[in-house]
Every structure is written in structure tokens, then in C-alpha cells.
Amino acid sequence: MISGDSIVALSSGRLPAGIAVIRISGPKTRFVVETIAGGMVKGRIAALRKLRAADGSLIDNGLVLFFPGPNSFTGEDVAEFHVHGGRAVAGKMLETITGFDGVRHAEPGEFTRRAFLNGKLDLVETEALADLVNAETEAQRRFAVQNAEGAQSALYLGWRRRLIHARAMIEAEIDFSDEEDVPGSVSDTVWSDVNAMIGEISRHIDGFHTAEIIRDGFEVVIVGAPNAGKSSLFNALARREAAIVTDEPGTTRDLLEVVLDLNGVRVRVTDTAGLREAPGKVEAIGIEKARAKARAADLVLLLEDMAEPVDAGAVRSDAPLLRIGTKADLGRGRTGAYDAIISTEDGKGLTDLLSEIGRRAAAAIGDAGDILPSRLRHVELLSETKRFLASALSELGQGQELRAEELRLAADRLGRIVGAVDVEDLLDVIFSQFCIGK
Ligand SMILES: Nc1nc2c(ncn2[C@@H]2O[C@H](COP(=O)(O)OP(=O)(O)OP(=O)(O)O)[C@@H](O)[C@H]2O)c(=O)[nH]1
Ligand SMILES: [Mg+2]
């Protein structure tokens, strides 16, 4: 599909930089290259050219790359200009290129949107591409690149193929039901496969929390009585004075967060208000927030001053809890009562604690290579798929036609995930996640 407009954008990062890459896609690409570079270049081979503005003056010397459609990222003619990464250079290039009739600035994600519309990528792959561009940790990169290569799509398309096959079998059975020689066991096989698929989809949906941990981070929440040394530990993990530390109980009132990269896994550590009875108004709000945060955590660190233990009361959370004795340097207290012992004063136990957190975060994201749903959108459509399958199975007394229709609806939901069926309504939401130039 050729769209009327050609689009251009700065596709590389913030300027100034060593090099800026300006990318153009669409029917005007060839003409723009010929005009600016003083002649056409060979496809897919970098050419060093003098790049000129509309008045013939030199903008810069740069590399020109031309990718003739349909074998390009977008499926249209695409070109890239690699110029010196100064703001004025990139600015003049963009000004010159948008000066051509039929060429305009690209909207966020518009290159990828064209790639999708031209069948170069499916919807899940475009989402994975957005994740790849945004990946900050090694785990995020691994997850995104595998999905951009189609691992997740292949799973959904495989299920969809099985359902289409199942429906064909059922419909064949309906058509031939008057004839004597159609074995009834065909539909038994079909329904047992549908049943198996419900289990597979459920297990896959269960992996969504893992995908959330990969993307949003493994949530570690530090709780404990006032003055237990929470903010001191928080600062030690953050390696800066992120939280105020005083000897006054009730110093921290709000949630404070730092994001760490522990061996390639994103970990969010939250410092909280000390838990105690009958605090003032502000502190009470802080304590409620602390409790809520602990409930939603992936790991709770319950700190206690070993020298002067104060009971913090019960901490409710489904997450594993590590009891940590603090202020070990004071040399008092029962060391046996804790899972770990630390001192932010002399650094004792901090490295071990950090590796324990890293170990648990790595375990939480499981094996690299697990295929997980990467968006809530996927989970919602998968749940609908499952519901249709379940009702197809449960309608044992009903006619086969109705049950075949449920299979069709289920396959349709899977098709919506990858964008194989009409998804026009989803596109604006999905492509707005991209940056300009992608
Ligand atoms: N000796 C010693 N003192 C510590 C250690 N960690 C914290 N402290 C002291 O304990 C006091 C309380 O520390 P904070 O880190 O503010 O404790 P907190 O748990 O955040 O307290 P609240 O925010 O009030 O709930 C401060 O005076 C710290 O200097 C430690 O490892 N050794
Ligand atoms: Mg504090």
C-alpha cells in the first residue's frame, strides 16, 4: 500500500551527537535523494555525497543509503542521510527535505505503522520493537528482541491455526452427519485439543506478571519500625543521599523510590515511613502507603534495629519477606533472629544483601526464552479467547453449529492480538507508544 505522503524524521538520538540519521519514507524518496545528493545512489550501498539545500548551497558531506521498496523497513522507498550530528545540520536537512512538495514531518511511530500496514511486521512485533527501543536493561532487551523476531506471534498464530483446523473438523462433521461412516471420534479429538489449549493459554496468561517485572521492575519494599535504619539502607542501595536520615523516629513519611539495574534486571527499591501506632496525621498517611506498597511487593525487607528492637507489628504481603537486623556495628542483639545482618555504618552485609536481592529478581523473571504476554492488551484478548473456548466446551448439549461459532470467535480474538483481523481501532493507541523517527 502506497500512501500519498512521504515522511521524514530525525531517527537518531538527541543532538549534538557524532552522527545524526535522517530518514525518509514514501514515494518522494527517490526524488529527494536525487535532488539533495546531486544524483541517484545505488540501492543498499552507502555513498558519500555532498548534500545541498534548495538554493544549491552545501549543507554537509554525508552518507546516503537508499532502500528501494518493497524490501525496506516500511515497505516503501526509504532513504537515510547520515550527517554530522549538529543541531543546525540536522535542522537544515529537515527544513530542506520538508520543503519538497508531498513531504512532511513523521508522527510518532509512523514509520513502524507503515511497516505494519504494508505487512512487514505484525502488531505484536511492532509492540516488541517499541519495547526494544525503550529497553534499558539486559532482560528487557532479551525479551523484546525475541518477540520482535516473532516468537510471541508464532505462539498465537499456532493456537489460531489449531482452532481454525478444529472448526473445520467440526463443520465437516456437521455437513456429513447424515452419513453413516463419519466416525464420532473426530469431534472427541477436537474437543480434547481445545481443552488442552485452554490450559496452555492459562499458563501463558500466568506469565504476565513476569513480563511486568521485566518491564516495570522487581519491586523491593523496605519496611520496619521508625528509626530501624530503612532510609540509611535505601541510600546505601541508591549510592546517594536520596532520603533524609535523622535519629528522630518518623523522619520518612512518603514513599521514595530508586531504580537499580542488578545484573541486567530492573529492580525498584522503595523506602517507606516507619510503622508505628498512633502517629500524627501526615505520618499515618505515610504508614498506610507503606502497608499498601508492601502488599504489592515482590520482596519485602523487614528491618529491625538489632541493638534496640522495636516491634513493627504484622506486615501483610504475599511476597517473600527477609528479616534484616540493622546497625550490626553497634555489636548488640541476637544475630540468630535474622535472615541477614547489615550495617550502613561500616558496610557489613550490604554486598551480600544486594546479591540476594539480585538473585531473587533474576529468579522472578525466569528463564530467558520464556514466551510471555507483553501487554495487558494481549492478556485481555487471550482471556476472551479462553472464555469462548470454555463455553464451546461446556455447550455439550448444544448443537455443533453454536460450538463451531464459539471456536470462530476464539480464533478471531487471537487474530486481533497479532493484527491479522481488523484492528483499525487499536492502531492509534499502539503507535502512540513510539518515539518520532521510529
Ligand atoms: N550505628 C549505626 N547507626 C545507624 C545505622 N543505620 C542507621 N543508623 C542511624 O539510625 C537512625 C535512623 O536511621 P534512618 O535510616 O533514618 O531510619 P529509618 O528507619 O529510615 O527511620 P524513619 O524514617 O524515621 O522510619 C539515624 O540516626 C541513623 O544514623 C547503622 O548501620 N549503624
Ligand atoms: Mg526513613
GROMACS .gro file of C-alpha atoms and ligand atoms in nm:
model
  471
    1MET     CA    1   0.000   0.000   0.000
    2ILE     CA    2   0.147   0.333  -0.102
    3SER     CA    3   0.038   0.629   0.098
    4GLY     CA    4   0.035   0.970  -0.063
    5ASP     CA    5   0.264   1.150   0.176
    6SER     CA    6   0.631   1.094   0.222
    7ILE     CA    7   0.751   1.132   0.580
    8VAL     CA    8   1.082   1.241   0.727
    9ALA     CA    9   1.227   1.248   1.076
   10LEU     CA   10   1.545   1.257   1.273
   11SER     CA   11   1.572   0.887   1.355
   12SER     CA   12   1.881   0.903   1.576
   13GLY     CA   13   1.905   1.037   1.931
   14ARG     CA   14   1.947   1.368   2.098
   15LEU     CA   15   2.173   1.629   1.941
   16PRO     CA   16   2.451   1.724   1.934
   17ALA     CA   17   2.594   1.381   1.864
   18GLY     CA   18   2.865   1.237   1.640
   19ILE     CA   19   2.620   1.150   1.369
   20ALA     CA   20   2.256   1.225   1.301
   21VAL     CA   21   2.045   0.990   1.091
   22ILE     CA   22   1.762   1.147   0.897
   23ARG     CA   23   1.521   0.901   0.746
   24ILE     CA   24   1.262   0.949   0.476
   25SER     CA   25   0.998   0.706   0.352
   26GLY     CA   26   0.743   0.728   0.073
   27PRO     CA   27   0.703   0.796  -0.296
   28LYS     CA   28   0.905   1.118  -0.296
   29THR     CA   29   1.213   0.949  -0.151
   30ARG     CA   30   1.388   0.891  -0.482
   31PHE     CA   31   1.335   1.249  -0.598
   32VAL     CA   32   1.456   1.390  -0.267
   33VAL     CA   33   1.776   1.183  -0.282
   34GLU     CA   34   1.843   1.279  -0.645
   35THR     CA   35   1.796   1.645  -0.570
   36ILE     CA   36   1.981   1.675  -0.241
   37ALA     CA   37   2.265   1.433  -0.321
   38GLY     CA   38   2.306   1.556  -0.678
   39GLY     CA   39   2.204   1.225  -0.835
   40MET     CA   40   2.068   0.884  -0.750
   41VAL     CA   41   2.273   0.640  -0.544
   42LYS     CA   42   2.283   0.260  -0.578
   43GLY     CA   43   2.035   0.071  -0.361
   44ARG     CA   44   2.165  -0.059  -0.027
   45ILE     CA   45   2.520   0.072  -0.073
   46ALA     CA   46   2.643   0.367   0.131
   47ALA     CA   47   2.756   0.658  -0.083
   48LEU     CA   48   2.943   0.965   0.039
   49ARG     CA   49   2.784   1.273  -0.118
   50LYS     CA   50   2.773   1.647  -0.092
   51LEU     CA   51   2.426   1.730   0.034
   52ARG     CA   52   2.280   2.055  -0.091
   53ALA     CA   53   1.994   2.282   0.010
   54ALA     CA   54   1.728   2.410  -0.229
   55ASP     CA   55   1.945   2.711  -0.324
   56GLY     CA   56   2.236   2.482  -0.412
   57SER     CA   57   2.445   2.570  -0.107
   58LEU     CA   58   2.629   2.293   0.074
   59ILE     CA   59   2.460   2.163   0.390
   60ASP     CA   60   2.710   1.891   0.480
   61ASN     CA   61   2.901   1.592   0.344
   62GLY     CA   62   2.719   1.278   0.443
   63LEU     CA   63   2.639   0.919   0.368
   64VAL     CA   64   2.333   0.838   0.166
   65LEU     CA   65   2.163   0.498   0.184
   66PHE     CA   66   1.872   0.409  -0.038
   67PHE     CA   67   1.645   0.108   0.024
   68PRO     CA   68   1.409   0.057  -0.268
   69GLY     CA   69   1.062  -0.065  -0.168
   70PRO     CA   70   0.917  -0.314  -0.105
   71ASN     CA   71   1.233  -0.456   0.056
   72SER     CA   72   1.271  -0.181   0.311
   73PHE     CA   73   1.167  -0.132   0.671
   74THR     CA   74   0.840   0.037   0.581
   75GLY     CA   75   0.785  -0.145   0.253
   76GLU     CA   76   0.808   0.190   0.070
   77ASP     CA   77   1.116   0.356  -0.079
   78VAL     CA   78   1.329   0.458   0.218
   79ALA     CA   79   1.648   0.663   0.239
   80GLU     CA   80   1.879   0.760   0.520
   81PHE     CA   81   2.112   1.055   0.535
   82HIS     CA   82   2.393   1.018   0.786
   83VAL     CA   83   2.519   1.367   0.855
   84HIS     CA   84   2.725   1.535   1.125
   85GLY     CA   85   2.514   1.540   1.438
   86GLY     CA   86   2.492   1.915   1.497
   87ARG     CA   87   2.158   2.075   1.566
   88ALA     CA   88   2.192   2.321   1.280
   89VAL     CA   89   2.298   2.049   1.035
   90ALA     CA   90   2.005   1.824   1.120
   91GLY     CA   91   1.774   2.126   1.128
   92LYS     CA   92   1.879   2.239   0.781
   93MET     CA   93   1.840   1.886   0.643
   94LEU     CA   94   1.488   1.854   0.783
   95GLU     CA   95   1.396   2.201   0.662
   96THR     CA   96   1.524   2.122   0.313
   97ILE     CA   97   1.352   1.785   0.291
   98THR     CA   98   1.015   1.906   0.421
   99GLY     CA   99   1.046   2.188   0.165
  100PHE     CA  100   0.967   1.931  -0.107
  101ASP     CA  101   0.601   1.901  -0.208
  102GLY     CA  102   0.440   1.593  -0.057
  103VAL     CA  103   0.698   1.550   0.221
  104ARG     CA  104   0.613   1.622   0.584
  105HIS     CA  105   0.742   1.551   0.934
  106ALA     CA  106   0.658   1.200   1.056
  107GLU     CA  107   0.432   1.142   1.353
  108PRO     CA  108   0.549   0.924   1.643
  109GLY     CA  109   0.568   0.563   1.529
  110GLU     CA  110   0.465   0.645   1.174
  111PHE     CA  111   0.749   0.456   1.005
  112THR     CA  112   0.657   0.145   1.203
  113ARG     CA  113   0.289   0.200   1.135
  114ARG     CA  114   0.362   0.193   0.762
  115ALA     CA  115   0.569  -0.122   0.811
  116PHE     CA  116   0.267  -0.281   0.979
  117LEU     CA  117   0.020  -0.163   0.714
  118ASN     CA  118   0.249  -0.298   0.443
  119GLY     CA  119   0.267  -0.636   0.613
  120LYS     CA  120   0.633  -0.609   0.714
  121LEU     CA  121   0.557  -0.670   1.082
  122ASP     CA  122   0.256  -0.791   1.271
  123LEU     CA  123   0.110  -0.598   1.563
  124VAL     CA  124   0.289  -0.792   1.836
  125GLU     CA  125   0.619  -0.745   1.654
  126THR     CA  126   0.565  -0.370   1.630
  127GLU     CA  127   0.496  -0.359   2.003
  128ALA     CA  128   0.812  -0.558   2.065
  129LEU     CA  129   1.002  -0.308   1.852
  130ALA     CA  130   0.877  -0.026   2.074
  131ASP     CA  131   0.996  -0.229   2.374
  132LEU     CA  132   1.334  -0.285   2.211
  133VAL     CA  133   1.380   0.086   2.150
  134ASN     CA  134   1.282   0.156   2.512
  135ALA     CA  135   1.478  -0.132   2.667
  136GLU     CA  136   1.712  -0.018   2.942
  137THR     CA  137   1.815  -0.346   3.099
  138GLU     CA  138   1.959  -0.662   2.950
  139ALA     CA  139   1.648  -0.860   3.049
  140GLN     CA  140   1.423  -0.609   2.874
  141ARG     CA  141   1.639  -0.622   2.562
  142ARG     CA  142   1.642  -1.004   2.553
  143PHE     CA  143   1.266  -1.021   2.596
  144ALA     CA  144   1.196  -0.754   2.335
  145VAL     CA  145   1.432  -0.885   2.070
  146GLN     CA  146   1.287  -1.235   2.093
  147ASN     CA  147   0.935  -1.100   2.043
  148ALA     CA  148   1.045  -0.864   1.768
  149GLU     CA  149   1.173  -1.175   1.592
  150GLY     CA  150   0.825  -1.320   1.612
  151ALA     CA  151   0.840  -1.572   1.900
  152GLN     CA  152   0.526  -1.441   2.068
  153SER     CA  153   0.336  -1.402   1.741
  154ALA     CA  154   0.425  -1.758   1.644
  155LEU     CA  155   0.264  -1.886   1.962
  156TYR     CA  156  -0.064  -1.701   1.898
  157LEU     CA  157  -0.070  -1.790   1.529
  158GLY     CA  158  -0.009  -2.154   1.619
  159TRP     CA  159  -0.310  -2.153   1.852
  160ARG     CA  160  -0.515  -1.978   1.591
  161ARG     CA  161  -0.424  -2.237   1.327
  162ARG     CA  162  -0.525  -2.515   1.563
  163LEU     CA  163  -0.863  -2.350   1.622
  164ILE     CA  164  -0.926  -2.296   1.255
  165HIS     CA  165  -0.845  -2.661   1.198
  166ALA     CA  166  -1.072  -2.765   1.487
  167ARG     CA  167  -1.359  -2.563   1.347
  168ALA     CA  168  -1.311  -2.709   1.001
  169MET     CA  169  -1.329  -3.058   1.151
  170ILE     CA  170  -1.646  -2.978   1.342
  171GLU     CA  171  -1.809  -2.820   1.040
  172ALA     CA  172  -1.716  -3.117   0.827
  173GLU     CA  173  -1.880  -3.337   1.083
  174ILE     CA  174  -2.194  -3.124   1.074
  175ASP     CA  175  -2.204  -3.149   0.695
  176PHE     CA  176  -2.161  -3.524   0.692
  177SER     CA  177  -2.363  -3.602   1.000
  178ASP     CA  178  -2.633  -3.769   0.795
  179GLU     CA  179  -2.391  -4.015   0.654
  180GLU     CA  180  -2.324  -4.331   0.838
  181ASP     CA  181  -1.949  -4.366   0.802
  182VAL     CA  182  -1.826  -4.050   0.980
  183PRO     CA  183  -1.655  -4.158   1.298
  184GLY     CA  184  -1.778  -3.970   1.605
  185SER     CA  185  -1.426  -3.977   1.746
  186VAL     CA  186  -1.320  -3.687   1.522
  187SER     CA  187  -1.503  -3.441   1.740
  188ASP     CA  188  -1.371  -3.610   2.056
  189THR     CA  189  -1.016  -3.542   1.940
  190VAL     CA  190  -1.102  -3.185   1.851
  191TRP     CA  191  -1.260  -3.109   2.186
  192SER     CA  192  -0.977  -3.263   2.379
  193ASP     CA  193  -0.733  -3.044   2.188
  194VAL     CA  194  -0.946  -2.739   2.267
  195ASN     CA  195  -0.936  -2.841   2.630
  196ALA     CA  196  -0.557  -2.871   2.619
  197MET     CA  197  -0.534  -2.531   2.456
  198ILE     CA  198  -0.731  -2.370   2.741
  199GLY     CA  199  -0.462  -2.500   2.977
  200GLU     CA  200  -0.182  -2.369   2.754
  201ILE     CA  201  -0.342  -2.026   2.728
  202SER     CA  202  -0.398  -2.010   3.105
  203ARG     CA  203  -0.035  -2.091   3.176
  204HIS     CA  204   0.075  -1.831   2.924
  205ILE     CA  205  -0.150  -1.566   3.083
  206ASP     CA  206   0.002  -1.650   3.422
  207GLY     CA  207   0.336  -1.534   3.284
  208PHE     CA  208   0.215  -1.176   3.253
  209HIS     CA  209   0.339  -1.080   3.597
  210THR     CA  210   0.685  -1.195   3.494
  211ALA     CA  211   0.665  -0.972   3.187
  212GLU     CA  212   0.561  -0.685   3.414
  213ILE     CA  213   0.864  -0.746   3.634
  214ILE     CA  214   1.090  -0.742   3.329
  215ARG     CA  215   0.942  -0.416   3.208
  216ASP     CA  216   0.845  -0.226   3.525
  217GLY     CA  217   1.093  -0.382   3.764
  218PHE     CA  218   1.110  -0.624   4.055
  219GLU     CA  219   0.951  -0.440   4.349
  220VAL     CA  220   1.150  -0.442   4.671
  221VAL     CA  221   0.993  -0.260   4.964
  222ILE     CA  222   1.181  -0.167   5.279
  223VAL     CA  223   0.962  -0.161   5.591
  224GLY     CA  224   1.020  -0.159   5.966
  225ALA     CA  225   0.966   0.038   6.283
  226PRO     CA  226   1.073   0.405   6.293
  227ASN     CA  227   1.449   0.451   6.318
  228ALA     CA  228   1.518   0.091   6.211
  229GLY     CA  229   1.764   0.227   5.953
  230LYS     CA  230   1.542   0.196   5.644
  231SER     CA  231   1.643   0.521   5.481
  232SER     CA  232   2.008   0.452   5.557
  233LEU     CA  233   1.984   0.121   5.370
  234PHE     CA  234   1.787   0.288   5.092
  235ASN     CA  235   2.063   0.547   5.049
  236ALA     CA  236   2.331   0.279   5.053
  237LEU     CA  237   2.150   0.091   4.774
  238ALA     CA  238   2.091   0.410   4.578
  239ARG     CA  239   2.455   0.515   4.636
  240ARG     CA  240   2.345   0.869   4.711
  241GLU     CA  241   2.164   1.068   4.979
  242ALA     CA  242   1.822   1.010   4.825
  243ALA     CA  243   1.637   1.000   5.158
  244ILE     CA  244   1.673   1.213   5.470
  245VAL     CA  245   1.826   1.025   5.764
  246THR     CA  246   1.793   1.153   6.121
  247ASP     CA  247   1.781   0.997   6.465
  248GLU     CA  248   1.426   1.126   6.502
  249PRO     CA  249   1.167   0.847   6.467
  250GLY     CA  250   0.920   0.927   6.190
  251THR     CA  251   1.164   1.102   5.956
  252THR     CA  252   1.036   0.941   5.637
  253ARG     CA  253   0.672   0.999   5.562
  254ASP     CA  254   0.630   0.944   5.192
  255LEU     CA  255   0.732   0.664   4.959
  256LEU     CA  256   1.071   0.715   4.797
  257GLU     CA  257   1.191   0.506   4.509
  258VAL     CA  258   1.516   0.429   4.329
  259VAL     CA  259   1.558   0.210   4.024
  260LEU     CA  260   1.859  -0.021   4.013
  261ASP     CA  261   1.993  -0.243   3.739
  262LEU     CA  262   2.104  -0.563   3.913
  263ASN     CA  263   2.278  -0.793   3.665
  264GLY     CA  264   2.054  -0.678   3.387
  265VAL     CA  265   1.727  -0.688   3.580
  266ARG     CA  266   1.537  -0.373   3.664
  267VAL     CA  267   1.478  -0.352   4.040
  268ARG     CA  268   1.275  -0.079   4.212
  269VAL     CA  269   1.351  -0.022   4.576
  270THR     CA  270   1.106   0.176   4.787
  271ASP     CA  271   1.177   0.338   5.123
  272THR     CA  272   0.872   0.384   5.346
  273ALA     CA  273   0.754   0.553   5.663
  274GLY     CA  274   0.834   0.365   5.986
  275LEU     CA  275   0.542   0.150   6.106
  276ARG     CA  276   0.406   0.251   6.446
  277GLU     CA  277   0.082   0.307   6.631
  278ALA     CA  278  -0.083   0.645   6.683
  279PRO     CA  279   0.133   0.870   6.470
  280GLY     CA  280   0.036   1.219   6.355
  281LYS     CA  281  -0.186   1.279   6.056
  282VAL     CA  282   0.080   1.302   5.783
  283GLU     CA  283   0.274   1.008   5.916
  284ALA     CA  284  -0.044   0.798   5.935
  285ILE     CA  285  -0.098   0.851   5.562
  286GLY     CA  286   0.264   0.752   5.503
  287ILE     CA  287   0.219   0.435   5.707
  288GLU     CA  288  -0.092   0.340   5.511
  289LYS     CA  289   0.105   0.390   5.188
  290ALA     CA  290   0.387   0.176   5.327
  291ARG     CA  291   0.148  -0.109   5.405
  292ALA     CA  292  -0.016  -0.089   5.063
  293LYS     CA  293   0.324  -0.088   4.893
  294ALA     CA  294   0.436  -0.393   5.091
  295ARG     CA  295   0.123  -0.580   4.988
  296ALA     CA  296   0.204  -0.523   4.620
  297ALA     CA  297   0.575  -0.602   4.655
  298ASP     CA  298   0.775  -0.886   4.504
  299LEU     CA  299   1.009  -0.887   4.804
  300VAL     CA  300   0.974  -0.724   5.145
  301LEU     CA  301   1.275  -0.629   5.354
  302LEU     CA  302   1.165  -0.604   5.718
  303LEU     CA  303   1.430  -0.408   5.903
  304GLU     CA  304   1.486  -0.416   6.277
  305ASP     CA  305   1.739  -0.227   6.486
  306MET     CA  306   1.932  -0.517   6.644
  307ALA     CA  307   2.055  -0.301   6.926
  308GLU     CA  308   1.710  -0.176   7.021
  309PRO     CA  309   1.445  -0.395   6.856
  310VAL     CA  310   1.105  -0.230   6.823
  311ASP     CA  311   0.811  -0.438   6.711
  312ALA     CA  312   0.679  -0.309   6.379
  313GLY     CA  313   0.365  -0.522   6.405
  314ALA     CA  314   0.245  -0.758   6.136
  315VAL     CA  315   0.332  -0.679   5.774
  316ARG     CA  316   0.080  -0.826   5.533
  317SER     CA  317   0.213  -0.934   5.195
  318ASP     CA  318   0.210  -1.240   4.975
  319ALA     CA  319   0.568  -1.163   4.881
  320PRO     CA  320   0.864  -1.337   5.046
  321LEU     CA  321   0.993  -1.145   5.345
  322LEU     CA  322   1.354  -1.109   5.457
  323ARG     CA  323   1.411  -1.015   5.821
  324ILE     CA  324   1.710  -0.789   5.837
  325GLY     CA  325   1.898  -0.692   6.151
  326THR     CA  326   2.046  -0.343   6.123
  327LYS     CA  327   2.320  -0.142   6.295
  328ALA     CA  328   2.541  -0.450   6.333
  329ASP     CA  329   2.837  -0.219   6.404
  330LEU     CA  330   2.689  -0.144   6.748
  331GLY     CA  331   2.766  -0.506   6.836
  332ARG     CA  332   2.447  -0.578   7.025
  333GLY     CA  333   2.146  -0.801   6.970
  334ARG     CA  334   2.070  -1.160   6.877
  335THR     CA  335   2.215  -1.226   6.535
  336GLY     CA  336   2.032  -1.558   6.503
  337ALA     CA  337   1.692  -1.392   6.475
  338TYR     CA  338   1.754  -1.254   6.122
  339ASP     CA  339   1.793  -1.371   5.762
  340ALA     CA  340   2.063  -1.110   5.708
  341ILE     CA  341   2.260  -0.865   5.916
  342ILE     CA  342   2.379  -0.530   5.792
  343SER     CA  343   2.541  -0.208   5.894
  344THR     CA  344   2.529   0.100   5.678
  345GLU     CA  345   2.791   0.246   5.911
  346ASP     CA  346   3.071   0.004   5.816
  347GLY     CA  347   2.908  -0.158   5.513
  348LYS     CA  348   2.879  -0.502   5.666
  349GLY     CA  349   2.641  -0.737   5.486
  350LEU     CA  350   2.543  -0.486   5.216
  351THR     CA  351   2.711  -0.665   4.927
  352ASP     CA  352   2.555  -0.995   5.032
  353LEU     CA  353   2.213  -0.836   5.066
  354LEU     CA  354   2.244  -0.678   4.724
  355SER     CA  355   2.337  -1.009   4.564
  356GLU     CA  356   2.050  -1.180   4.742
  357ILE     CA  357   1.808  -0.922   4.600
  358GLY     CA  358   1.966  -0.964   4.257
  359ARG     CA  359   1.938  -1.341   4.283
  360ARG     CA  360   1.569  -1.323   4.371
  361ALA     CA  361   1.496  -1.069   4.098
  362ALA     CA  362   1.668  -1.291   3.840
  363ALA     CA  363   1.470  -1.592   3.963
  364ALA     CA  364   1.147  -1.394   3.934
  365ILE     CA  365   1.193  -1.330   3.564
  366GLY     CA  366   1.265  -1.695   3.499
  367ASP     CA  367   1.447  -1.838   3.204
  368ALA     CA  368   1.544  -1.615   2.921
  369GLY     CA  369   1.346  -1.751   2.633
  370ASP     CA  370   1.013  -1.795   2.808
  371ILE     CA  371   0.739  -1.660   2.584
  372LEU     CA  372   0.520  -1.424   2.784
  373PRO     CA  373   0.233  -1.190   2.706
  374SER     CA  374   0.396  -0.849   2.687
  375ARG     CA  375   0.091  -0.621   2.706
  376LEU     CA  376  -0.232  -0.607   2.904
  377ARG     CA  377  -0.398  -0.591   2.563
  378HIS     CA  378  -0.271  -0.943   2.492
  379VAL     CA  379  -0.392  -1.074   2.827
  380GLU     CA  380  -0.739  -0.930   2.773
  381LEU     CA  381  -0.777  -1.084   2.430
  382LEU     CA  382  -0.632  -1.414   2.550
  383SER     CA  383  -0.883  -1.420   2.835
  384GLU     CA  384  -1.163  -1.364   2.586
  385THR     CA  385  -1.024  -1.644   2.371
  386LYS     CA  386  -1.027  -1.870   2.672
  387ARG     CA  387  -1.384  -1.776   2.760
  388PHE     CA  388  -1.508  -1.863   2.411
  389LEU     CA  389  -1.324  -2.193   2.422
  390ALA     CA  390  -1.464  -2.276   2.762
  391SER     CA  391  -1.818  -2.205   2.651
  392ALA     CA  392  -1.766  -2.408   2.333
  393LEU     CA  393  -1.662  -2.696   2.555
  394SER     CA  394  -1.941  -2.654   2.807
  395GLU     CA  395  -2.219  -2.648   2.550
  396LEU     CA  396  -2.214  -3.020   2.519
  397GLY     CA  397  -2.587  -3.037   2.489
  398GLN     CA  398  -2.599  -2.766   2.226
  399GLY     CA  399  -2.577  -2.801   1.855
  400GLN     CA  400  -2.238  -2.833   1.692
  401GLU     CA  401  -2.308  -2.517   1.489
  402LEU     CA  402  -2.308  -2.300   1.803
  403ARG     CA  403  -1.993  -2.460   1.930
  404ALA     CA  404  -1.819  -2.409   1.596
  405GLU     CA  405  -1.918  -2.043   1.614
  406GLU     CA  406  -1.751  -2.012   1.957
  407LEU     CA  407  -1.435  -2.153   1.803
  408ARG     CA  408  -1.453  -1.892   1.530
  409LEU     CA  409  -1.488  -1.613   1.787
  410ALA     CA  410  -1.196  -1.751   1.985
  411ALA     CA  411  -0.972  -1.767   1.675
  412ASP     CA  412  -1.080  -1.415   1.591
  413ARG     CA  413  -0.956  -1.285   1.928
  414LEU     CA  414  -0.616  -1.443   1.867
  415GLY     CA  415  -0.614  -1.279   1.526
  416ARG     CA  416  -0.676  -0.942   1.686
  417ILE     CA  417  -0.367  -0.979   1.903
  418VAL     CA  418  -0.132  -1.008   1.608
  419GLY     CA  419  -0.341  -0.779   1.388
  420ALA     CA  420  -0.443  -1.047   1.139
  421VAL     CA  421  -0.805  -0.935   1.159
  422ASP     CA  422  -0.945  -0.583   1.156
  423VAL     CA  423  -0.768  -0.378   1.418
  424GLU     CA  424  -0.802  -0.024   1.285
  425ASP     CA  425  -0.937   0.090   1.623
  426LEU     CA  426  -0.623  -0.027   1.805
  427LEU     CA  427  -0.363   0.139   1.589
  428ASP     CA  428  -0.363   0.490   1.729
  429VAL     CA  429  -0.312   0.361   2.082
  430ILE     CA  430  -0.036   0.124   1.985
  431PHE     CA  431   0.166   0.357   1.767
  432SER     CA  432   0.148   0.645   2.011
  433GLN     CA  433   0.387   0.443   2.229
  434PHE     CA  434   0.665   0.508   1.982
  435CYS     CA  435   0.907   0.795   1.955
  436ILE     CA  436   0.929   1.011   1.650
  437GLY     CA  437   1.158   0.867   1.383
  438LYS     CA  438   1.070   0.506   1.460
  439LIG     N1  439   2.536   0.289   6.417
  439LIG     C1  440   2.451   0.283   6.316
  439LIG     N2  441   2.353   0.373   6.308
  439LIG     C2  442   2.266   0.366   6.204
  439LIG     C3  443   2.279   0.265   6.105
  439LIG     N3  444   2.178   0.282   6.016
  439LIG     C4  445   2.107   0.388   6.058
  439LIG     N4  446   2.159   0.439   6.171
  439LIG     C5  447   2.109   0.555   6.245
  439LIG     O1  448   1.977   0.530   6.287
  439LIG     C6  449   1.898   0.649   6.281
  439LIG     C7  450   1.775   0.625   6.199
  439LIG     O2  451   1.814   0.597   6.067
  439LIG     P1  452   1.717   0.611   5.944
  439LIG     O3  453   1.785   0.549   5.828
  439LIG     O4  454   1.669   0.749   5.929
  439LIG     O5  455   1.598   0.518   5.995
  439LIG     P2  456   1.453   0.500   5.931
  439LIG     O6  457   1.416   0.358   5.951
  439LIG     O7  458   1.451   0.549   5.791
  439LIG     O8  459   1.363   0.590   6.021
  439LIG     P3  460   1.220   0.657   5.991
  439LIG     O9  461   1.226   0.721   5.856
  439LIG    O10  462   1.202   0.754   6.099
  439LIG    O11  463   1.118   0.548   5.997
  439LIG     C8  464   1.991   0.756   6.225
  439LIG    O12  465   2.043   0.832   6.330
  439LIG     C9  466   2.100   0.677   6.158
  439LIG    O13  467   2.223   0.745   6.152
  439LIG    C10  468   2.387   0.172   6.118
  439LIG    O14  469   2.406   0.081   6.038
  439LIG     N5  470   2.468   0.185   6.227
  440MG      MG  471   1.339   0.685   5.697
   0.00000   0.00000   0.00000
